[in-house]
Coordinates of C-alpha atoms and ligand atoms in Angstrom, one line a residue:
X1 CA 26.1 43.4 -48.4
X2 CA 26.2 44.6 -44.8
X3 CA 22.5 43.4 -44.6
X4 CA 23.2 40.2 -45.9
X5 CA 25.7 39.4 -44.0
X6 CA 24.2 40.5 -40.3
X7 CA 21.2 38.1 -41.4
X8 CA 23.6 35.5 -42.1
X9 CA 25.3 35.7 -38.6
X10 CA 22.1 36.1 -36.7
X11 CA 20.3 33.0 -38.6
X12 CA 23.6 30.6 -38.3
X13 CA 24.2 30.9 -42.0
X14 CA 27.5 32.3 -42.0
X15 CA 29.4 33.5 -39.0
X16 CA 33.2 35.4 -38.5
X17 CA 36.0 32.5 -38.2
X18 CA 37.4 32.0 -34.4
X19 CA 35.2 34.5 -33.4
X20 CA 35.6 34.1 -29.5
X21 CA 38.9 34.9 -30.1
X22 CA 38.9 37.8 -32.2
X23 CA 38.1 36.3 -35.4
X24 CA 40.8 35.8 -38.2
X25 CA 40.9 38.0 -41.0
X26 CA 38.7 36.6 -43.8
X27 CA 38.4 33.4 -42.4
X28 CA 33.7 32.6 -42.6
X29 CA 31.9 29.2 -40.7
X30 CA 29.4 28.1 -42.5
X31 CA 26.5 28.0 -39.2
X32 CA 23.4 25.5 -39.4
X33 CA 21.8 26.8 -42.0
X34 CA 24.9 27.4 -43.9
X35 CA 25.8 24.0 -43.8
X36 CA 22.8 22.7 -45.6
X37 CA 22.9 25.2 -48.0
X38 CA 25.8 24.6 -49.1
X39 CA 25.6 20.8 -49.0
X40 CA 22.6 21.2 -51.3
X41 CA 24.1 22.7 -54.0
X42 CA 27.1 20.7 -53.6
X43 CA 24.5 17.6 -53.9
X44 CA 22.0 19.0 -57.0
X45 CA 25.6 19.9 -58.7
X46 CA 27.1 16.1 -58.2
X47 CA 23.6 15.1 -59.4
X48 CA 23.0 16.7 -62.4
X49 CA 26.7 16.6 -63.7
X50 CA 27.8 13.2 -62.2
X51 CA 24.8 10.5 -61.3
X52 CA 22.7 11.7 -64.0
X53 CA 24.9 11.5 -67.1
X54 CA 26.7 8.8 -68.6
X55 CA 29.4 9.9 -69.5
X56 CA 31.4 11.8 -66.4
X57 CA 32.5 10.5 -63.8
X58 CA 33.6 11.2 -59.9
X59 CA 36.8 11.4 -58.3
X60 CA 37.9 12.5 -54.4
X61 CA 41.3 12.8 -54.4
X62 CA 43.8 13.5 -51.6
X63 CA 44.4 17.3 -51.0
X64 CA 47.9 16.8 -50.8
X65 CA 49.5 15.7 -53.5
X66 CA 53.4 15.1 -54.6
X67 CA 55.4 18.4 -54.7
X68 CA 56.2 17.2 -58.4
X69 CA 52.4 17.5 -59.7
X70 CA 52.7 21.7 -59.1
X71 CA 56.3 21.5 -60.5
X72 CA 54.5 20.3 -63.5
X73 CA 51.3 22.0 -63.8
X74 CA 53.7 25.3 -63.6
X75 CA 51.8 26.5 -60.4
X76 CA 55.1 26.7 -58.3
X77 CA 56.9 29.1 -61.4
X78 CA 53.7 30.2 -62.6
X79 CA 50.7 31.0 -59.8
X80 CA 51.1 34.2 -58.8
X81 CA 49.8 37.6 -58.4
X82 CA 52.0 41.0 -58.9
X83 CA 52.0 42.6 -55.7
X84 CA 53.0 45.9 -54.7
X85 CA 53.7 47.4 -51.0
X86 CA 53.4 50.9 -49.8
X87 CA 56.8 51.9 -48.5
X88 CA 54.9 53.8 -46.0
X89 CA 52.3 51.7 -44.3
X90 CA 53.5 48.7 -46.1
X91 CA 50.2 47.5 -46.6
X92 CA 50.4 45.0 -49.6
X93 CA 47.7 45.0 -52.6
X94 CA 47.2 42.9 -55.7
X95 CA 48.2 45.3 -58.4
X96 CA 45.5 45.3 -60.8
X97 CA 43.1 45.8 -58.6
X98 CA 44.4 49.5 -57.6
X99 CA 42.9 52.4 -59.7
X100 CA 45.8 55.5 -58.6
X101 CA 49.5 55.1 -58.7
X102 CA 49.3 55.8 -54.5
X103 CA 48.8 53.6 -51.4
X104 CA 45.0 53.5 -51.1
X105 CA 45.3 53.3 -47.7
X106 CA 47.9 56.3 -46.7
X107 CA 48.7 58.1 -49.9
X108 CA 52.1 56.8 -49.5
X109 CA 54.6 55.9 -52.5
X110 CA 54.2 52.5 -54.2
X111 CA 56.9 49.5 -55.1
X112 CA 57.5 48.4 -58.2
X113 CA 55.0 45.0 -58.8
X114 CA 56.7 41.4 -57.6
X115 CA 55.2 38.6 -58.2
X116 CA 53.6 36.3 -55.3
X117 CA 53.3 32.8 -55.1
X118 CA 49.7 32.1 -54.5
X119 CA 50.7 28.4 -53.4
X120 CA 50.3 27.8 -49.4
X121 CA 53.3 25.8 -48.1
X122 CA 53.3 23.2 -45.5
X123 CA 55.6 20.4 -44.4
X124 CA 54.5 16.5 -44.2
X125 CA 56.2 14.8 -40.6
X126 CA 58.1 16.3 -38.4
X127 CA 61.1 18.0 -39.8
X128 CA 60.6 21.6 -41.1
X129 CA 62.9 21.3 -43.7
X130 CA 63.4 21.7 -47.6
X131 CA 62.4 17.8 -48.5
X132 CA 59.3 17.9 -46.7
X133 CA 58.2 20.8 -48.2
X134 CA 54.3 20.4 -49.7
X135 CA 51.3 22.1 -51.0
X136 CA 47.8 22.8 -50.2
X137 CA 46.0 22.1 -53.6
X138 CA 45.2 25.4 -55.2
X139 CA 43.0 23.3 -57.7
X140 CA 41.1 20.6 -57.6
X141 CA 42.0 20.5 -60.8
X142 CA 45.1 18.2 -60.7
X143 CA 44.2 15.2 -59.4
X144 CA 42.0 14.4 -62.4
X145 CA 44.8 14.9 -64.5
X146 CA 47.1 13.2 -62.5
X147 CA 44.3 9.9 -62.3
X148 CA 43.5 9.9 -66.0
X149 CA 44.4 6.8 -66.5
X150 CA 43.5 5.1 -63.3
X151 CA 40.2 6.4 -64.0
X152 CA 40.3 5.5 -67.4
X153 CA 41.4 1.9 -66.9
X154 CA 39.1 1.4 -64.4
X155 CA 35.8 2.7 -66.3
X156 CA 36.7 2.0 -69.7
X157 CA 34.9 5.4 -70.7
X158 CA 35.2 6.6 -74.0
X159 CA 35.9 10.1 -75.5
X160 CA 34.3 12.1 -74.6
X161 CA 34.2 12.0 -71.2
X162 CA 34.9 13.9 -67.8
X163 CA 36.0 13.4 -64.5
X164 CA 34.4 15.7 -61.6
X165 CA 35.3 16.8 -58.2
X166 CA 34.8 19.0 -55.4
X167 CA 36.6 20.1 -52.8
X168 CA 38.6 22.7 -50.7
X169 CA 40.9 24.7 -52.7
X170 CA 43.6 26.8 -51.0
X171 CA 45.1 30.1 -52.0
X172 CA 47.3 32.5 -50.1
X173 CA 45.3 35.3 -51.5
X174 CA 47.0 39.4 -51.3
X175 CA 43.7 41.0 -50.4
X176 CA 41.0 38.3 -49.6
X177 CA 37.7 40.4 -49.0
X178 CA 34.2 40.6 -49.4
X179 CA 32.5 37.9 -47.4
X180 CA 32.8 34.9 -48.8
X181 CA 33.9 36.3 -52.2
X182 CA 37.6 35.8 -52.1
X183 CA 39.2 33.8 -49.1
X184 CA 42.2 31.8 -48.6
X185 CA 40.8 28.8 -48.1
X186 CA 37.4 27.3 -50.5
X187 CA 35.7 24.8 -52.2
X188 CA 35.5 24.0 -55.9
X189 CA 33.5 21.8 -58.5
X190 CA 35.2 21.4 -61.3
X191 CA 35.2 19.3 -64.2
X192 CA 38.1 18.2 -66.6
X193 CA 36.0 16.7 -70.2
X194 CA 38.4 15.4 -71.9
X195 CA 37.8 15.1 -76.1
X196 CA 39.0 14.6 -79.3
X197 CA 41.1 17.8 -80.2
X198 CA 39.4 18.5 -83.2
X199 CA 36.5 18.7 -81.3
X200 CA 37.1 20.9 -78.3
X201 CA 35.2 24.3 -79.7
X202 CA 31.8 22.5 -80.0
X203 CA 32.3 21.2 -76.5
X204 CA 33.4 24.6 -75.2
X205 CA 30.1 26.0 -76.2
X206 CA 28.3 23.0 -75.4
X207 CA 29.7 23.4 -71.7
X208 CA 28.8 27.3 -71.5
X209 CA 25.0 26.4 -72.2
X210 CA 25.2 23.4 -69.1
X211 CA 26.7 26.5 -67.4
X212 CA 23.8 28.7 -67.9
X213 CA 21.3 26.7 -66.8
X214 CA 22.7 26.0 -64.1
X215 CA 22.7 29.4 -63.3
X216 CA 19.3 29.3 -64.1
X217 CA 18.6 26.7 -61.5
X218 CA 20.4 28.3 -59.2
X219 CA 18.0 31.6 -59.5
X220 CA 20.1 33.4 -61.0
X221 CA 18.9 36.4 -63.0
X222 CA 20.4 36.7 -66.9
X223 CA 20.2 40.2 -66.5
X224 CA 22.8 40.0 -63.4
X225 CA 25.7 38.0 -65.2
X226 CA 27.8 39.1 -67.7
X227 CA 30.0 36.9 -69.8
X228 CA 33.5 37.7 -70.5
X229 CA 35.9 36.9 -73.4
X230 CA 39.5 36.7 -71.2
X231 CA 41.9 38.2 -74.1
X232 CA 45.3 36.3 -74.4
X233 CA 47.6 37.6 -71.9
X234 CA 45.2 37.6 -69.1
X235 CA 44.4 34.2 -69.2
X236 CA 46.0 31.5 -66.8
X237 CA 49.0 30.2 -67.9
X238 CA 47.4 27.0 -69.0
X239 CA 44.6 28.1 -70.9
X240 CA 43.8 28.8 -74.9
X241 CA 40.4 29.7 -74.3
X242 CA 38.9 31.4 -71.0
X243 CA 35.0 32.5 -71.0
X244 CA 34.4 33.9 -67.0
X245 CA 30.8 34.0 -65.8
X246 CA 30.7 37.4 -63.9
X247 CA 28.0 38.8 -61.7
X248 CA 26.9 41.8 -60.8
X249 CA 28.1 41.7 -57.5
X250 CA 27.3 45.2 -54.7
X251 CA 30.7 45.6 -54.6
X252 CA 31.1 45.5 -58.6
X253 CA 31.2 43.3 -61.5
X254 CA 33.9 40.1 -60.6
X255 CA 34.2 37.0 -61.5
X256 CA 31.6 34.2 -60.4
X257 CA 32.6 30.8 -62.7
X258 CA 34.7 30.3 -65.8
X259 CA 35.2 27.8 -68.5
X260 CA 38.8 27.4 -69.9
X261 CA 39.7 25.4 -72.5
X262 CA 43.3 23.9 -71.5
X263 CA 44.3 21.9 -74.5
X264 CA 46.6 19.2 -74.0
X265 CA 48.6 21.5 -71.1
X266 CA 48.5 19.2 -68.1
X267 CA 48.3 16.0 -69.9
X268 CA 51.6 16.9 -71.3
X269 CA 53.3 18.4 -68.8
X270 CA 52.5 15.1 -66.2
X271 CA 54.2 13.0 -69.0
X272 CA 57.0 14.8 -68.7
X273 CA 57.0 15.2 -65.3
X274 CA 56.3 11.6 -64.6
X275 CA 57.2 10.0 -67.1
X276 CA 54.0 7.8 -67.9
X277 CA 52.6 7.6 -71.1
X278 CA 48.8 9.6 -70.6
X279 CA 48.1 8.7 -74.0
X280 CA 44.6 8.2 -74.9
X281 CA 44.2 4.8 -77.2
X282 CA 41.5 4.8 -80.0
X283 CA 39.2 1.7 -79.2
X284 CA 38.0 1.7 -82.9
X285 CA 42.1 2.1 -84.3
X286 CA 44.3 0.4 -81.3
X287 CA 47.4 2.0 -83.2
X288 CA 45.8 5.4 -82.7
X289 CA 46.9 6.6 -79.5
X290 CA 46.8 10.9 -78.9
X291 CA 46.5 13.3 -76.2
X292 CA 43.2 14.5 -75.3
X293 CA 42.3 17.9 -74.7
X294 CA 40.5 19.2 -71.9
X295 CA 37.4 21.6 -71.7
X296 CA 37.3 22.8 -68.0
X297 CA 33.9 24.3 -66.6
X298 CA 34.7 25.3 -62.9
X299 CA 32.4 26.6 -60.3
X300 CA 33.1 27.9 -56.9
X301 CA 31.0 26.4 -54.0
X302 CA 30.9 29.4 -51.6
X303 CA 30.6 32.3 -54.7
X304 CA 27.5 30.0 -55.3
X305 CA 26.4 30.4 -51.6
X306 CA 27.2 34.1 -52.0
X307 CA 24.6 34.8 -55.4
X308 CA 22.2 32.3 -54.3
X309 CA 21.9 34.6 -51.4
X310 CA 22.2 38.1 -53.0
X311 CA 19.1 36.7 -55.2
X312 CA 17.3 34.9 -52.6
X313 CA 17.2 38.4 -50.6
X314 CA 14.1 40.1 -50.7
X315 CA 12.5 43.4 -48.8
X316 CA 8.8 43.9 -48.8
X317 CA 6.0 45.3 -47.2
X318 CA 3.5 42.8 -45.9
X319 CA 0.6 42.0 -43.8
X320 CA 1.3 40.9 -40.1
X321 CA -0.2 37.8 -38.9
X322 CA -2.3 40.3 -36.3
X323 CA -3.9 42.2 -40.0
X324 CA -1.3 45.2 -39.3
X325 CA 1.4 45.8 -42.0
X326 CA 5.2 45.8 -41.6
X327 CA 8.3 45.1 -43.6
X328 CA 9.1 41.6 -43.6
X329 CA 12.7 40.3 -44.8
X330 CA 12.0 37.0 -46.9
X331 CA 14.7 34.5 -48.4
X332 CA 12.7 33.5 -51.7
X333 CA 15.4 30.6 -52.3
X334 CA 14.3 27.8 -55.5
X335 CA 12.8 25.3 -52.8
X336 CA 15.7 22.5 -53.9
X337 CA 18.0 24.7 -52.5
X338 CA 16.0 26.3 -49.1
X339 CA 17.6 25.1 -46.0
X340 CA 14.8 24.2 -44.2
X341 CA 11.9 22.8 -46.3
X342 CA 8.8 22.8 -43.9
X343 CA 8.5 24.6 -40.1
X344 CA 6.0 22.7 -38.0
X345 CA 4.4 25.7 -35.8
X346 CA 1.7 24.6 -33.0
X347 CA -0.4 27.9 -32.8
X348 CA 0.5 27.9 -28.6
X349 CA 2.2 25.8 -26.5
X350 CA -0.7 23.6 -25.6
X351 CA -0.7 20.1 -24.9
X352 CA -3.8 19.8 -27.0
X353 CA -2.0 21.4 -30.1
X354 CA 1.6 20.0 -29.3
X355 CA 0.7 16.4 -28.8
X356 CA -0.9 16.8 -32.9
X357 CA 1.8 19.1 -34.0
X358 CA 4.6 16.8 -32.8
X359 CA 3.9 13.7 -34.7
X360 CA 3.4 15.6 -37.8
X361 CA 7.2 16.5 -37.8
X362 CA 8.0 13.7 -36.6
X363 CA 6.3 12.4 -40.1
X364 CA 7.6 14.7 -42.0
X365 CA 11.2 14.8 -41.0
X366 CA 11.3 11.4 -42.7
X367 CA 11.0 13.2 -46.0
X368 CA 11.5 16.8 -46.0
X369 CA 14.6 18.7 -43.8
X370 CA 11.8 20.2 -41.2
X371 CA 12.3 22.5 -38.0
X372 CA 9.8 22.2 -35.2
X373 CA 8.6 25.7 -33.6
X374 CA 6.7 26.9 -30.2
X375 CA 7.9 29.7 -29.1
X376 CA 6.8 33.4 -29.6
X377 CA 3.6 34.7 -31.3
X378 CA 2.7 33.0 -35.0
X379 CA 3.8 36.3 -36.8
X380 CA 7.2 36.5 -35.2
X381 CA 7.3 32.8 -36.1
X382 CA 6.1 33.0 -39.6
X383 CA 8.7 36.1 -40.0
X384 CA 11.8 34.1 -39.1
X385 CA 10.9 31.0 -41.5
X386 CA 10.5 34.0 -44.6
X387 CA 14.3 35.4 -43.3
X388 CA 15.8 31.4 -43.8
X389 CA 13.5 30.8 -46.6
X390 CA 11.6 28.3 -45.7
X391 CA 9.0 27.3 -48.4
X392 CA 6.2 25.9 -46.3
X393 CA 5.0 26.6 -42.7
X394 CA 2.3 24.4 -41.5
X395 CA 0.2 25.7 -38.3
X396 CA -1.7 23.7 -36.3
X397 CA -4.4 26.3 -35.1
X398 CA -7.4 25.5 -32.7
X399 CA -9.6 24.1 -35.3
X400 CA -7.2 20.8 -35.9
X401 CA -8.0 18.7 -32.7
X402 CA -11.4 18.9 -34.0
X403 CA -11.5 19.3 -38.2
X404 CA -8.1 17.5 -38.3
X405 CA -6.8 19.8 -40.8
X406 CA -4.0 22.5 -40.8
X407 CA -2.7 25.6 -42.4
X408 CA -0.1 25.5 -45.0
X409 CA 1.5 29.1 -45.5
X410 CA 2.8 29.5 -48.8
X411 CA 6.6 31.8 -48.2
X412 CA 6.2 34.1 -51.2
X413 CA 2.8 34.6 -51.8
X414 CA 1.7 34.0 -48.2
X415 CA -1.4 32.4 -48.8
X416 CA -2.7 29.6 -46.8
X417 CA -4.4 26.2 -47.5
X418 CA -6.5 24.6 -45.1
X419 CA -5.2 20.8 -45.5
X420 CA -6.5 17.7 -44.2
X421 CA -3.6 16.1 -41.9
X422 CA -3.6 12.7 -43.8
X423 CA -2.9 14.0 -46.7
X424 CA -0.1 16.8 -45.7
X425 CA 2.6 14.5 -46.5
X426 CA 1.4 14.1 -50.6
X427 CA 0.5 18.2 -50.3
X428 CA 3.9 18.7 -49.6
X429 CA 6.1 16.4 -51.4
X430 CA 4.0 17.7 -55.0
X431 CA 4.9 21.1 -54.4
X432 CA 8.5 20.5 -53.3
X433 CA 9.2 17.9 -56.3
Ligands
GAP1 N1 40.8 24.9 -62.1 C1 40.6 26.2 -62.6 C2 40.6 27.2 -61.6 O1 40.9 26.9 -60.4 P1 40.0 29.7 -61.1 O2 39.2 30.7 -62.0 O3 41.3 30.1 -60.5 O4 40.1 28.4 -62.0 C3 37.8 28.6 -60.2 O5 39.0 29.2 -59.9 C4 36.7 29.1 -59.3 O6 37.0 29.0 -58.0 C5 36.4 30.6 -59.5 O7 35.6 30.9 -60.7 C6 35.7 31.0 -58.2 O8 34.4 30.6 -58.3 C7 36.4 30.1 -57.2 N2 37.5 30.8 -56.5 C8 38.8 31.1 -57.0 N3 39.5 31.7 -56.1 C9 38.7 31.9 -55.0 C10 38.9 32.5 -53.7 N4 40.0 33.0 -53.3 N5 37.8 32.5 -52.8 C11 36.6 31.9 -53.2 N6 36.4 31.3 -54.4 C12 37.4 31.3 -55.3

């Protein structure tokens, strides 16, 4: 971890929130590279689960939402951890996750477990005061509850169907920790399929096989995940059914993903709450009108950042671009989800090279996220695009003002193709498709 995360800092994947002012606890920036990184798997997710199917659909919903929705969903009686405080220290933990009976911290005598309201409070307008109490979503959940007929009005989908969303997620964790693992404030996907009820166990499975292979697109290894039956009494209070997707993180096995089934729960509960009729009408029997139940796959955005790394990250010997040997870090990323997709490196700073090299970025930057390069030797060059994983690196070398060709450096095998410049563009876009 400590590795990962220093490379993370000094690339501009992932830096230490309000740093210049000493930081604040567990709070992460996602830097340059970060940024794309994430927005790429935010994108291939939206694609594969949203514009490519039929039937599920997108929402972006506010992130504050009426006080009443969390009265109903049970999160304001129901979302908490048990907390416990050393009476000497009073350092505060999440009780389940301490193995001893003693503060881990000073050895000093425990509390007896409270419960803690996960929820983080805030006040719409100016008055601080009871009435203007509201909530930063904990879930993105809600919303597509709280839309489902909007949604369904306005689509006219049938069942089965879903509605999808991401989006910050904010939780006023006890012990936030490990990078990006566990903060306060995150991003979800999530998707709410709603079905017939007497249907809901073919769709749970049929939702944990979409979830591994995404895992598998993701680069994922199988033999790093574990999936894990949640017995009744440690799942959330809304769900009948709760498969998590662990992974074998450095710091232990935890949770990455999970699929819950949640029944009819929320439906329900926002028809009390609100009063509207959620019902679901049958379009082949008009006087068949039921609640659907829900089959919720959920995946967090920055846990997904966090594996994609922990896999990407690779240590191996290697030969220098001068024919020496040396370790070289290298970021073997799937190249959908590399940052950068092709470095444009000019073998020196020559006007002769430069004045070719140039226009070839500036060609391929219309198809391919690109970075331009010129300064320090090749190998130190070459060694930075293999620590931010970029795919391709294409040198223009002596030879080009004359042959008109350049080098293509493959990241993980390193080899190199001598390619004539016309046809760079088609080169690359067959082996990034
Ligand atoms: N709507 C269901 C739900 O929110 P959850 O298991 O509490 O379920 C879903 O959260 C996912 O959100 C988790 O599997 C995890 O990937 C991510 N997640 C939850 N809490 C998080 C936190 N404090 N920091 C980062 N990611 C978190």
């Amino acid at each position: 971890m400590d590795k990962l995360v220093s490379l993370a800092k000094r690339r501009g994947f992932i830096f230490p929130g309000s740093e210049i002012y000493g930081g604040l606890a567990n709070s992460w920036d996602y830097g340059p590279l970060g940024a794309e990184l994430k927005k790429n798997i935010k994108d291939e997710w939206w694609s594969w689960f949203v514009r490519r199917r039929t039937d599920v659909v997108g929402l972006d919903a506010a992130l504050i939402m009426n006080p009443k929705v969390w009265e109903s969903s049970g999160h304001i009686a129901g979302f908490s951890d048990p907390l416990v405080e050393c009476k000497k220290c009073h350092n505060r933990f999440r009780a389940g996750e301490l193995s001893g009976e003693k503060c881990p911290n000073c050895g000093g005598e425990l509390t007896a477990p409270k419960q803690f309201n996960l929820m983080f409070k805030t006040f719409m307008g100016p008055a601080e005061e009871k009435a203007n109490v509201a909530y930063l979503r904990p879930e993105t959940a809600q919303a597509m509850f709280v839309d489902f007929k909007l949604v369904l009005d306005a689509t006219r989908k049938r069942l089965p169907f879903g509605i999808a969303q991401v989006g910050k997620a904010f939780r006023n964790e006890i012990t936030p920790g490990n990078f990006i693992f566990r903060t306060r404030e995150f991003e979800q996907m999530e998707i709410e399929y709603f079905v017939d009820p007497n249907d809901w166990e073919k769709y749970f499975e049929y939702w944990l096989k979409e979830m591994k292979r995404w895992l598998k697109h993701l680069g994922i290894k199988e033999n790093n995940l574990h999936f894990a039956e949640i017995p009744e009494g440690e799942r959330a209070h809304y769900s009948q059914r709760t498969v998590d997707v662990e992974y074998k993180y450095p710091f232990g096995q935890k949770e990455l993903y999970g699929l819950a089934y949640r029944g009819d729960f929320d439906l329900r509960q926002h028809m009390k709450g609100s009063g509207q009729d959620l019902r679901y009408t049958d379009p082949e029997d008009p006087k068949k009108k039921f609640v659907p139940h829900v089959i919720e796959p959920t995946w967090g955005v920055d846990r997904s950042v966090l594996v994609a790394m922990l896999e990407a990250y690779h240590e191996e010997q290697a030969p220098t671009a001068e024919g020496e040997r040396d370790m070289r870090v290298v970021m073997k990323f799937p190249s959908w989800l590399a940052p950068i997709k092709v470095a444009v490196l000019p073998l020196s700073k020559k006007e002769d090279l430069c004045s070719i090299a140039m226009p070839i970025y500036e060609t391929l930057a219309k198809h391919f996220v690109c970075e331009y390069d010129e300064t320090q030797s090749i190998g130190k060059r070459y060694r930075r695009q293999d620590e931010i994983g970029t795919p391709y690196c294409v040198t223009v070398d002596f030879e080009s003002p004359d042959d008109k060709k350049v080098t293509v450096r493959d990241r993980d095998s390193m080899k190199q193709d001598r390619v004539p410049i016309a046809d760079l563009e088609d080169y690359l876009g067959e082996k990034l498709a």
